[in-house]
PDB file of C-alpha atoms and ligand atoms in Angstrom:
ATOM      1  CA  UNK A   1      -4.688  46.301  16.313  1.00 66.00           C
ATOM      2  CA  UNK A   2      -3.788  48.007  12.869  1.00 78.00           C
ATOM      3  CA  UNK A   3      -3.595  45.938   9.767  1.00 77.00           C
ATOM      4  CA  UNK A   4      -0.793  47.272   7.911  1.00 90.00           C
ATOM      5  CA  UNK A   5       0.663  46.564   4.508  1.00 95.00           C
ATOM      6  CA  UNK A   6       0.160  43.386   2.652  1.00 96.00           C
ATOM      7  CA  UNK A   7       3.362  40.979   3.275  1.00 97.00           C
ATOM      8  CA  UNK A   8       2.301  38.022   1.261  1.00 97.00           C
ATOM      9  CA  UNK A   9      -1.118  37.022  -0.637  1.00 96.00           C
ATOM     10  CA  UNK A  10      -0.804  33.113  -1.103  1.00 95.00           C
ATOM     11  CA  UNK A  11      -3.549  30.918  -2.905  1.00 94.00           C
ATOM     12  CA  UNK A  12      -6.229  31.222  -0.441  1.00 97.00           C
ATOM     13  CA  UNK A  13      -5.035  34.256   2.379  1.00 98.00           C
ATOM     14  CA  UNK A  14      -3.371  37.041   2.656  1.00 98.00           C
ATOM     15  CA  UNK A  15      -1.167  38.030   5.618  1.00 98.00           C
ATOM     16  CA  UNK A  16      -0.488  41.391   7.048  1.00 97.00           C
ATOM     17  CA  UNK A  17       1.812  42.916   8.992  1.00 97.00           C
ATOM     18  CA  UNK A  18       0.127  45.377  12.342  1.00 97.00           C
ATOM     19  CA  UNK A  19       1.483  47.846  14.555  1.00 95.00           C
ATOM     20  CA  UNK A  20       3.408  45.091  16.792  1.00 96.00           C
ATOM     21  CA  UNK A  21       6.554  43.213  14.774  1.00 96.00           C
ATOM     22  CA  UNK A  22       5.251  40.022  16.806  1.00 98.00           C
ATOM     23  CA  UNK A  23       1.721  39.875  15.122  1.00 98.00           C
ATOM     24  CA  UNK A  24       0.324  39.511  11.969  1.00 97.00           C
ATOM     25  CA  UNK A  25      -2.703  39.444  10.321  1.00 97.00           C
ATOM     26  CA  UNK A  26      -4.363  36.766   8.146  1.00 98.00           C
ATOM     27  CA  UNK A  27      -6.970  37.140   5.895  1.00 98.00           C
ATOM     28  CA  UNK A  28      -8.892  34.973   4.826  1.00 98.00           C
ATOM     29  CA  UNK A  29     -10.139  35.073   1.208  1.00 98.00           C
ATOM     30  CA  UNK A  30     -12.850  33.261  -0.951  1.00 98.00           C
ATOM     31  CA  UNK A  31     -10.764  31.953  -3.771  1.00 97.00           C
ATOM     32  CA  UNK A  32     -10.328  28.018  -3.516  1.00 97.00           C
ATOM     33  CA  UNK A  33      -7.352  26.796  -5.393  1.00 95.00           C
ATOM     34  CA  UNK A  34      -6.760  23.346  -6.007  1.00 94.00           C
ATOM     35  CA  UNK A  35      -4.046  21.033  -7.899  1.00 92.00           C
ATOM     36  CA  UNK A  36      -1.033  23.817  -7.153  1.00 86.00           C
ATOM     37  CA  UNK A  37      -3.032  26.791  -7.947  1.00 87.00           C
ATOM     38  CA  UNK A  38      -4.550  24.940 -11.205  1.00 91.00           C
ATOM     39  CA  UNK A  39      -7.975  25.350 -10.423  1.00 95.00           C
ATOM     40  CA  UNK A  40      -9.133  28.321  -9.355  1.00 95.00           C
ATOM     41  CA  UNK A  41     -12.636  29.801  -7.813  1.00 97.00           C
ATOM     42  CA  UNK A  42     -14.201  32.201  -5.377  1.00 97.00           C
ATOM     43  CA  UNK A  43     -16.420  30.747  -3.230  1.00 98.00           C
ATOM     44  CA  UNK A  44     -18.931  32.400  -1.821  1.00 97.00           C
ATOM     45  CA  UNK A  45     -18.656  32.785   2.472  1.00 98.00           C
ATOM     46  CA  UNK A  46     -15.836  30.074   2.095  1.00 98.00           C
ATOM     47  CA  UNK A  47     -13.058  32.913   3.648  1.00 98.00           C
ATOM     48  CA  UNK A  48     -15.124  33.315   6.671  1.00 98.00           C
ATOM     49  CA  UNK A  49     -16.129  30.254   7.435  1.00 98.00           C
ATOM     50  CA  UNK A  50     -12.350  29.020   7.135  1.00 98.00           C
ATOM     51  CA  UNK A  51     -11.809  31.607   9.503  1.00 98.00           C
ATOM     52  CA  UNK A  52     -14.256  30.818  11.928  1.00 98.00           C
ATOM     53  CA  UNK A  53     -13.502  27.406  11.684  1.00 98.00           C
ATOM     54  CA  UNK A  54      -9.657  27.799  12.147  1.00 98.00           C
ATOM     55  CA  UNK A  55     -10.460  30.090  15.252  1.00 98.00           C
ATOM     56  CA  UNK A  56     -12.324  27.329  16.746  1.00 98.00           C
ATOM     57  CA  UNK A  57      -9.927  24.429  16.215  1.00 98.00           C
ATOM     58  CA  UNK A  58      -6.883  26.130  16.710  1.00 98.00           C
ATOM     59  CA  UNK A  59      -8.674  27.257  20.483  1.00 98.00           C
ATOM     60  CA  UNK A  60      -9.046  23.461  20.981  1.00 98.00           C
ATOM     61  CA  UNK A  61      -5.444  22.531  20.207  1.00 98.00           C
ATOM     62  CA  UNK A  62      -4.057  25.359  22.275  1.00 98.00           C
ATOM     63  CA  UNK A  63      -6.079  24.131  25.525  1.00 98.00           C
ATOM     64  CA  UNK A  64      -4.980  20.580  24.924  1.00 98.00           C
ATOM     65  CA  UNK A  65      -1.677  22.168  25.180  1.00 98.00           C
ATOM     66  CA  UNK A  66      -0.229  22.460  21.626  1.00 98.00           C
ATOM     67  CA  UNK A  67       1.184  25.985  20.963  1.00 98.00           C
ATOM     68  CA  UNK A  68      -0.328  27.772  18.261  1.00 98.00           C
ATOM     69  CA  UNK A  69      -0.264  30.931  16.495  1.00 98.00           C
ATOM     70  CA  UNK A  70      -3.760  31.851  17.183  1.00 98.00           C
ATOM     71  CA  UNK A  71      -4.582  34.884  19.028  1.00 98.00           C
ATOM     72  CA  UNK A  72      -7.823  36.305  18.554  1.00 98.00           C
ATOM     73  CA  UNK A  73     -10.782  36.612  15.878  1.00 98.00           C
ATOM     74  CA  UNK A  74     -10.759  40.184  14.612  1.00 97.00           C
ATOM     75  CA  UNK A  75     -13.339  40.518  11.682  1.00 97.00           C
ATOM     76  CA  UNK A  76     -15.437  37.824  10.026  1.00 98.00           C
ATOM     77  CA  UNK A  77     -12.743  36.708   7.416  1.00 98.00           C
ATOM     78  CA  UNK A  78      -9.891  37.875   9.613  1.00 98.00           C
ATOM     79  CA  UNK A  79      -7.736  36.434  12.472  1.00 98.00           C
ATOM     80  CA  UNK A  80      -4.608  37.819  14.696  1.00 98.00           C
ATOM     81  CA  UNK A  81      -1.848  35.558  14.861  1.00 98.00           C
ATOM     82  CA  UNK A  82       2.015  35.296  15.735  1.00 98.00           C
ATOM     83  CA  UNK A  83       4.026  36.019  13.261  1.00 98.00           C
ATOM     84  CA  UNK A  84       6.036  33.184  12.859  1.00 98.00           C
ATOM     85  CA  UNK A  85       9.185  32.032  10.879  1.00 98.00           C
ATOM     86  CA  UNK A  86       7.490  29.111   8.861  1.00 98.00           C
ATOM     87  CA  UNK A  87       9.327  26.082   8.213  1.00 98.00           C
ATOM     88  CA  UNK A  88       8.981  25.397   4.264  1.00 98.00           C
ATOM     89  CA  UNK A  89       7.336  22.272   4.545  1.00 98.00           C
ATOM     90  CA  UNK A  90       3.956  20.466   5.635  1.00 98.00           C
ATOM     91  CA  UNK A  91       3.673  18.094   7.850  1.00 99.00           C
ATOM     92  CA  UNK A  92       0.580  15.061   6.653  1.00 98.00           C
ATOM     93  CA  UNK A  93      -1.323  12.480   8.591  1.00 98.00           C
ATOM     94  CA  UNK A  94      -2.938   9.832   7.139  1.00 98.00           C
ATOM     95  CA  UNK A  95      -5.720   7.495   9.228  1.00 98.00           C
ATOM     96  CA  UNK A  96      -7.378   6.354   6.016  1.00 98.00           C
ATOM     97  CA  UNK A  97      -5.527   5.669   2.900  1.00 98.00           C
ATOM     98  CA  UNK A  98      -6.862   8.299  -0.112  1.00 98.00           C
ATOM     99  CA  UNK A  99      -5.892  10.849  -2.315  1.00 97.00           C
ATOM    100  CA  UNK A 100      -1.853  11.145  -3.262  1.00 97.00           C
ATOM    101  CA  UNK A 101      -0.615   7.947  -0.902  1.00 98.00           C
ATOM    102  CA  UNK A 102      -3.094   5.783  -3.128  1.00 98.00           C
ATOM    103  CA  UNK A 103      -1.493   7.261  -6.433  1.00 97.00           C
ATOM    104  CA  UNK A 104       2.150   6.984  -5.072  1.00 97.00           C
ATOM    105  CA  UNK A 105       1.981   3.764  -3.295  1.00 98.00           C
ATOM    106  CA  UNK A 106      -0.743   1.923  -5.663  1.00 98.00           C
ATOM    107  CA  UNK A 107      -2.576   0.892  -1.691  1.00 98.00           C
ATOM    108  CA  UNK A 108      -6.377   0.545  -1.469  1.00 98.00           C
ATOM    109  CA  UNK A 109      -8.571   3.680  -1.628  1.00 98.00           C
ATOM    110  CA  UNK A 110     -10.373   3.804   1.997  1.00 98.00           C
ATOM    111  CA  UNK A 111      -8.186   0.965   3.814  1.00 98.00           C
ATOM    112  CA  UNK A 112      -7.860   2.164   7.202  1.00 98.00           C
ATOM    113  CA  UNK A 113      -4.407   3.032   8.553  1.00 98.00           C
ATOM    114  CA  UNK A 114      -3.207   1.461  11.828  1.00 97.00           C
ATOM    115  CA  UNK A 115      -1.102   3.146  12.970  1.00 98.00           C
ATOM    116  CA  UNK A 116      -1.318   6.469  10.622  1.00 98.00           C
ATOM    117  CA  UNK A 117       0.902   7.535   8.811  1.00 98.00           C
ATOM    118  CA  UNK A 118       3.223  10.502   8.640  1.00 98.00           C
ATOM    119  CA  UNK A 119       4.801  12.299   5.127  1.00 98.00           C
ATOM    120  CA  UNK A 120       6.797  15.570   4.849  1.00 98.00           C
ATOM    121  CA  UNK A 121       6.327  17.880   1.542  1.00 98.00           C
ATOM    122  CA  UNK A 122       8.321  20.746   0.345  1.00 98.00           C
ATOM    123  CA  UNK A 123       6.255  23.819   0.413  1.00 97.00           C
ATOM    124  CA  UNK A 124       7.059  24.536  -3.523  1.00 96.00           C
ATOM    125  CA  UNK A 125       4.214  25.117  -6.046  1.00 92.00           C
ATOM    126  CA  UNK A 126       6.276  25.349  -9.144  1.00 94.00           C
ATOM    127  CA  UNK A 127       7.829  21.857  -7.853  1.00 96.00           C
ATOM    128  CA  UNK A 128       4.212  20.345  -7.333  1.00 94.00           C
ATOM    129  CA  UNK A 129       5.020  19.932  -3.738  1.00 96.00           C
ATOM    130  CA  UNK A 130       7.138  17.061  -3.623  1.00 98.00           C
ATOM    131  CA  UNK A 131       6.953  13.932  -0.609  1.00 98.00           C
ATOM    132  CA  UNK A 132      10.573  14.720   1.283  1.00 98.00           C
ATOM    133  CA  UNK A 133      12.243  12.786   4.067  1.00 98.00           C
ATOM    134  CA  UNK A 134      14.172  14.007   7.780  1.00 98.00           C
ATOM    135  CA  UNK A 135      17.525  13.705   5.767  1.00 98.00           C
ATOM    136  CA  UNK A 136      16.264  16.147   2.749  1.00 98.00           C
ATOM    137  CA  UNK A 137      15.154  18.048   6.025  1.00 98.00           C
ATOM    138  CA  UNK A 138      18.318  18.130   7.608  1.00 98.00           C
ATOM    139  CA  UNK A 139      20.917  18.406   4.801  1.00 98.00           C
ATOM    140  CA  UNK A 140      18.719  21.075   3.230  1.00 98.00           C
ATOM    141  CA  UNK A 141      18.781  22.991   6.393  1.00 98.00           C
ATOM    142  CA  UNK A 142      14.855  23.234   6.087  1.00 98.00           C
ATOM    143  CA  UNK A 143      14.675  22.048   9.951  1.00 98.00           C
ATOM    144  CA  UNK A 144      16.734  20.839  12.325  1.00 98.00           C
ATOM    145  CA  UNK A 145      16.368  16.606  13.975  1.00 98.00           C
ATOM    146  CA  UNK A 146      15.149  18.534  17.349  1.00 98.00           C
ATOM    147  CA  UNK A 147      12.367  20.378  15.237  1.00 98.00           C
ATOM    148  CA  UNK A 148      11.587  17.503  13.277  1.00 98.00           C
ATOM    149  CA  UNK A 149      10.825  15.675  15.623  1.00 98.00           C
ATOM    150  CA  UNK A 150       8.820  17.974  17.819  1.00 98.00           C
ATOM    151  CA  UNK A 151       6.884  18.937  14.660  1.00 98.00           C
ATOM    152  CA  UNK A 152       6.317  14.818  14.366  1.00 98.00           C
ATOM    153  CA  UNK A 153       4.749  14.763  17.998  1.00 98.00           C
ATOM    154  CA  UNK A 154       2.778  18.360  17.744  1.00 98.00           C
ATOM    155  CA  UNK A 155       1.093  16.630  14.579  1.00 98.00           C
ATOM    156  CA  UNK A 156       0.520  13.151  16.219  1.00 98.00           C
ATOM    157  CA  UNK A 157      -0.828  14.998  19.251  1.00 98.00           C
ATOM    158  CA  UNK A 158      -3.272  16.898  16.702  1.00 98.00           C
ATOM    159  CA  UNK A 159      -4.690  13.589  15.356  1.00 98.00           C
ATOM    160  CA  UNK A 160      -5.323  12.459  18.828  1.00 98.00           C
ATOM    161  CA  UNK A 161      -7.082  15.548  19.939  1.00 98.00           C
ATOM    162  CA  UNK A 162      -9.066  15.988  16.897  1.00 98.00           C
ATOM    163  CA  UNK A 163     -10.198  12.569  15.420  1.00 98.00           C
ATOM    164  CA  UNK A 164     -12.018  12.180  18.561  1.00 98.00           C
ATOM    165  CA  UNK A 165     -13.396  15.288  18.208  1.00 98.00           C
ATOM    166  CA  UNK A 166     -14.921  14.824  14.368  1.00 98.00           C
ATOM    167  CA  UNK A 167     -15.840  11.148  15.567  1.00 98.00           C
ATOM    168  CA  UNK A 168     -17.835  12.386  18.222  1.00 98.00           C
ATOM    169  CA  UNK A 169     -19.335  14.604  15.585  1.00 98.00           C
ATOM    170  CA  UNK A 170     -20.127  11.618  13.257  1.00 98.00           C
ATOM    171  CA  UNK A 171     -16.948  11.960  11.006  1.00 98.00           C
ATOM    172  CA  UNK A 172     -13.889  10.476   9.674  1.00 98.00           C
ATOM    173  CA  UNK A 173     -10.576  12.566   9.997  1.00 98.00           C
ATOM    174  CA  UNK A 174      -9.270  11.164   7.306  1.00 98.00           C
ATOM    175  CA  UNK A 175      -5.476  12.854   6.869  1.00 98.00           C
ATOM    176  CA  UNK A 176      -4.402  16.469   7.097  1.00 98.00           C
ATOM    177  CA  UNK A 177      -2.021  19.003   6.363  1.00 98.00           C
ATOM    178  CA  UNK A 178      -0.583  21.307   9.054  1.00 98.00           C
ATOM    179  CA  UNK A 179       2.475  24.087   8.528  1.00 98.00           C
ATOM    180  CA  UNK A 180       4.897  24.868  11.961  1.00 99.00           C
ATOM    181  CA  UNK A 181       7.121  27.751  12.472  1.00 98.00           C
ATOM    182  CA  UNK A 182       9.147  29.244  14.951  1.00 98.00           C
ATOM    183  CA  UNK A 183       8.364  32.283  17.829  1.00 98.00           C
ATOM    184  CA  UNK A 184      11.043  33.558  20.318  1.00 98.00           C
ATOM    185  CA  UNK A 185      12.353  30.137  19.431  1.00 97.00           C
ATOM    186  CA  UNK A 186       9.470  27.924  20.073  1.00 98.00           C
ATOM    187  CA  UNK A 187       8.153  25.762  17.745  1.00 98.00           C
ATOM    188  CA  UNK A 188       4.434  26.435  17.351  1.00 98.00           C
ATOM    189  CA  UNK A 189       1.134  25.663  15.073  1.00 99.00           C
ATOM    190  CA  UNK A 190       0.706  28.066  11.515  1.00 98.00           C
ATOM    191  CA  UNK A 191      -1.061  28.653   8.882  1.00 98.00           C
ATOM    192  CA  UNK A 192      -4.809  26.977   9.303  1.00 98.00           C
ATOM    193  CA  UNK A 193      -6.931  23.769   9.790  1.00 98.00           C
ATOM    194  CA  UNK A 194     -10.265  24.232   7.532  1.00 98.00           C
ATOM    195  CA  UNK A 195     -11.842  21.487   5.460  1.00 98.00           C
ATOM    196  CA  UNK A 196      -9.608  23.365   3.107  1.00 98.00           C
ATOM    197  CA  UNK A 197      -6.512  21.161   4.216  1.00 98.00           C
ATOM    198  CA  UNK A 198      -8.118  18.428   5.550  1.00 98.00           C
ATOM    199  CA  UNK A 199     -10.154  15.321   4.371  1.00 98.00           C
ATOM    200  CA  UNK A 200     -13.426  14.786   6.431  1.00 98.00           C
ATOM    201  CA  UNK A 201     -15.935  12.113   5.480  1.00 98.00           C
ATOM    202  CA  UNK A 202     -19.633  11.342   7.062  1.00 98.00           C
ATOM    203  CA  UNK A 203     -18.754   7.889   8.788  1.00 98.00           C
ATOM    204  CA  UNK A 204     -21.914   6.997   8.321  1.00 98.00           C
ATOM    205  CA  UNK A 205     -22.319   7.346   4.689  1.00 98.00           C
ATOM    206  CA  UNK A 206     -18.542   8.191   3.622  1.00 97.00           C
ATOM    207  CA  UNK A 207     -19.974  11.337   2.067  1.00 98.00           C
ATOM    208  CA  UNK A 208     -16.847  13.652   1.265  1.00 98.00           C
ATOM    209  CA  UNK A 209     -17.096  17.207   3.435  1.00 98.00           C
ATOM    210  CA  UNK A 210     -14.027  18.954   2.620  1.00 98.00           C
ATOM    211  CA  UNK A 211     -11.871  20.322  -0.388  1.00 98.00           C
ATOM    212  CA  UNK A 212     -11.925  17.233  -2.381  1.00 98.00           C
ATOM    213  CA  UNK A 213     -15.473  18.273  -3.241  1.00 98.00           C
ATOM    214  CA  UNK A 214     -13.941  21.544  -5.003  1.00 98.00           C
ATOM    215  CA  UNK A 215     -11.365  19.243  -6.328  1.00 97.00           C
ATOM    216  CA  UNK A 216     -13.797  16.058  -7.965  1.00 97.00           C
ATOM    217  CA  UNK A 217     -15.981  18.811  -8.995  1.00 97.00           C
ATOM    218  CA  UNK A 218     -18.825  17.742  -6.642  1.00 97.00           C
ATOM    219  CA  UNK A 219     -20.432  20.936  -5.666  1.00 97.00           C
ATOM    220  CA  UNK A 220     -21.765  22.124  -1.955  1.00 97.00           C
ATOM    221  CA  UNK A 221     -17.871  22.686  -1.214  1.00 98.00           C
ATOM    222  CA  UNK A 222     -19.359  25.529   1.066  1.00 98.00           C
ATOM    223  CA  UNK A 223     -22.327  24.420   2.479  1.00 98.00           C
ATOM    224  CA  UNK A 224     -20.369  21.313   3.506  1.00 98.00           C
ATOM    225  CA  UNK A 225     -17.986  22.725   5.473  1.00 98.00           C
ATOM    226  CA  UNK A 226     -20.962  24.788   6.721  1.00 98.00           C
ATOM    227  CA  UNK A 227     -22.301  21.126   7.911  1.00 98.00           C
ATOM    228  CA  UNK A 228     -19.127  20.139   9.532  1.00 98.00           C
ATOM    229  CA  UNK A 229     -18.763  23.776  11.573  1.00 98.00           C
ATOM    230  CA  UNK A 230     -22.134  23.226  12.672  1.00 98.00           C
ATOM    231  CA  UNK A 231     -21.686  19.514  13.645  1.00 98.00           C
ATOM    232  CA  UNK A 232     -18.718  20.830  15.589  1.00 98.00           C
ATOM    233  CA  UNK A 233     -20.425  23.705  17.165  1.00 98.00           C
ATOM    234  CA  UNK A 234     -18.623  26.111  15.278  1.00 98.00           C
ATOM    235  CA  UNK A 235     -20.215  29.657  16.099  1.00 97.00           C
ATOM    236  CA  UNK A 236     -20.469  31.002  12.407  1.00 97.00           C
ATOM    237  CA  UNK A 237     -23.075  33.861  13.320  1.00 92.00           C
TER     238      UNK A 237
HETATM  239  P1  LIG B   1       0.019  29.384   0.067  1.00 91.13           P
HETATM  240  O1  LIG B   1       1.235  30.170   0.474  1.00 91.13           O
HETATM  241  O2  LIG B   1       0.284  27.893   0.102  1.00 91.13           O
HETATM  242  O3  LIG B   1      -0.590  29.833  -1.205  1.00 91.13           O
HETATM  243  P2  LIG B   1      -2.016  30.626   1.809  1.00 91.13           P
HETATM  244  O4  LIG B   1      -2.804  31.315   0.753  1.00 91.13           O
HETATM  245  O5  LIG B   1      -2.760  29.940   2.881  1.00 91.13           O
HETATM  246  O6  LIG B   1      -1.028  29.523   1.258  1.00 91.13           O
HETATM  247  O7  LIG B   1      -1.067  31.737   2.399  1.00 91.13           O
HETATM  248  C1  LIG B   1      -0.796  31.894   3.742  1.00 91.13           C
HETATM  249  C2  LIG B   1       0.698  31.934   3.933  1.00 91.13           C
HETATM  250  O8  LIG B   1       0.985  32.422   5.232  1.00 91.13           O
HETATM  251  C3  LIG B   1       1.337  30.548   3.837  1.00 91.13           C
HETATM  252  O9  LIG B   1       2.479  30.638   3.011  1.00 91.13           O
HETATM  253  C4  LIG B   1       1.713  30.208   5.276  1.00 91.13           C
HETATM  254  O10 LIG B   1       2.878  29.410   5.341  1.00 91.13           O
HETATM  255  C5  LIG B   1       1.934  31.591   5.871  1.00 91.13           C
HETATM  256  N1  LIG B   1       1.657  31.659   7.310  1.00 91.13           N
HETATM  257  C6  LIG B   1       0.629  31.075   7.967  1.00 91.13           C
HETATM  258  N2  LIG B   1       0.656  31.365   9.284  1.00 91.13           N
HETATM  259  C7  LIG B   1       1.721  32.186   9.471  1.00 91.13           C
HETATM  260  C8  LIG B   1       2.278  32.827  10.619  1.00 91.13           C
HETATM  261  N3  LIG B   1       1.735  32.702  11.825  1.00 91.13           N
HETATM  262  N4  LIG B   1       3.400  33.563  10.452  1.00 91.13           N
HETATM  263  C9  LIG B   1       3.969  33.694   9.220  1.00 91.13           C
HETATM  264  N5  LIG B   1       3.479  33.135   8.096  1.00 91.13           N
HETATM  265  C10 LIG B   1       2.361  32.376   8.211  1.00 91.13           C
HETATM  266  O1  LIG B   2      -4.716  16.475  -2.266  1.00 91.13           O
HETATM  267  P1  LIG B   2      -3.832  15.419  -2.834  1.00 91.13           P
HETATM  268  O2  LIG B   2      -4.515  14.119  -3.090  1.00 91.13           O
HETATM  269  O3  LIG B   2      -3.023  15.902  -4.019  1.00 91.13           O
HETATM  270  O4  LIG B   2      -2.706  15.237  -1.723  1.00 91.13           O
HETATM  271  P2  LIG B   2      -2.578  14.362  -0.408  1.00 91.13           P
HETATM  272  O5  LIG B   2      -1.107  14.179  -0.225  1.00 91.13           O
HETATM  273  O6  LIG B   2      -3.413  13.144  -0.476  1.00 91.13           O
HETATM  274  O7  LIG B   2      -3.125  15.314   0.748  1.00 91.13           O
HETATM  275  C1  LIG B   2      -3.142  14.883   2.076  1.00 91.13           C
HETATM  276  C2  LIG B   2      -3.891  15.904   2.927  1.00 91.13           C
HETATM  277  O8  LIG B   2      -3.131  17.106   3.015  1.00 91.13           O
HETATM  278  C3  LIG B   2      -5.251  16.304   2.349  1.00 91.13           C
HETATM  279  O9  LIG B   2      -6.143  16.507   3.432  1.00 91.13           O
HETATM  280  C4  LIG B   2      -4.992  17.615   1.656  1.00 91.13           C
HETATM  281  O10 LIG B   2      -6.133  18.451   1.677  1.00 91.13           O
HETATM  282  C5  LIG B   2      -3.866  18.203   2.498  1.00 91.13           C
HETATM  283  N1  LIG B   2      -2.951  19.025   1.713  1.00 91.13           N
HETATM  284  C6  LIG B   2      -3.021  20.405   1.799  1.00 91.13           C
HETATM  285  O11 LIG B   2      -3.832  20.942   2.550  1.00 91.13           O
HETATM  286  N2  LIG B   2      -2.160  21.195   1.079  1.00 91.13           N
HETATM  287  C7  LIG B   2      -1.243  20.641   0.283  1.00 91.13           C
HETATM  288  N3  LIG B   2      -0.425  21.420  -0.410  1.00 91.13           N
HETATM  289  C8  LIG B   2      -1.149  19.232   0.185  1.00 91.13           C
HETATM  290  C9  LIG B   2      -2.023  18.444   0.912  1.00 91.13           C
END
């Protein structure tokens, strides 16, 4: 497949188009942004273990039956996906209360969330991202009820096929970020899941293994999600 001409660099990848309209490629790169594209750094390893990562994950999801863009590892920082017409908004699940939902809602840092919780976001930087609702959705013509609601039980099916799989590796899924779009008409899974867009803590110790380490300024942001990959059985080689 030949990588073609730069489409789009966001804050952490860049996508491609290729010789076939229906495929695209994204790169991933080391720069870590955090706090809308605030805070800034290159990481070193961080695009291709993101990648590696993503590849892995997004194999899992696909044979539990969720469509995803995934199609195939192509380099060490670089994957082949579907090019897909993205929805402009991200879908969050929460199982443990942290992060924005404690600043918004004034709730208890770490209180477990039964049952989790869902929250939409516009995808808008220069807005700061902002927590929308299915009427926003639907009278902004950002998705229709259908999709929002299939995107609601893709991301519910996620949590279900994935927080067994980090508990079963010793860790806490504690909420996540995923991004849908559309192929031939079918909703499927974009953009990534990396400890870049997720929160993942030891449930042993509560240790943080994910971006917040980047974002408190905590250090090992790599080697953790080197830990988690390899708790996971993430080939990285
Ligand atoms: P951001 O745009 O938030 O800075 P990234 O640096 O991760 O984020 O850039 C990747 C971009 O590619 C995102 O805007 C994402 O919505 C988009 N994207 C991810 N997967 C696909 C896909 N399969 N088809 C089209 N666009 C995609
Ligand atoms: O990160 P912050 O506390 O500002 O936001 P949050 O709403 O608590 O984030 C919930 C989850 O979504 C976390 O796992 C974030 O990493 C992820 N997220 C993301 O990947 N990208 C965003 N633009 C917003 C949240």
């Amino acid at each position: 497949m030949i990588r073609r001409d730069e489409l789009y660099a966001g804050k952490a990848k860049s996508v491609f188009s290729t010789d076939d309209p229906d495929l695209l490629v994204l790169h991933f790169r080391n720069d870590t942004s955090a706090f809308d594209g605030e805070k800034v750094e290159q990481l070193d390893r961080k695009g291709m273990v993101n990648n590696k990562f993503n590849g892995f994950i997004m194999q899992k999801l696909s044979e539990a039956g969720i469509p995803t863009h995934f199609e195939k590892l192509i380099a060490d920082e670089s994957a082949l996906v579907k090019k897909l017409e993205m929805f402009p908004i991200e879908c969050v699940v929460r199982n443990v209360a942290t992060g924005s939902i404690v600043r918004r809602l004034g709730v208890q840092d770490g209180m477990e969330l039964n049952p989790p919780t869902f929250e939409f976001f516009l995808k808008n930087d220069a807005l700061h991202d902002p927590m929308i609702n299915d009427y926003h959705i639907i009278t902004f013509g950002w998705a229709s009820a259908e999709e929002i609601a299939e995107m609601k039980a893709l991301t519910f099916k996620v949590n279900e096929v994935l927080k067994q799989m980090f508990d079963a590796a010793g860790l806490i899924l504690v909420d996540y970020k995923l991004e849908f779009g559309k192929f031939h008409g079918q909703i499927h899974l974009g953009d990534e899941f990396s400890p870049d867009g997720c929160r993942l803590w030891d449930k042993e110790t509560r240790q943080k293994l994910d971006k917040d380490r980047f974002r408190q300024g905590l250090g090992g942001v790599v080697e953790a999600y080197e830990e988690v990959a390899h708790r996971l059985g993430v080939d990285l080689s």
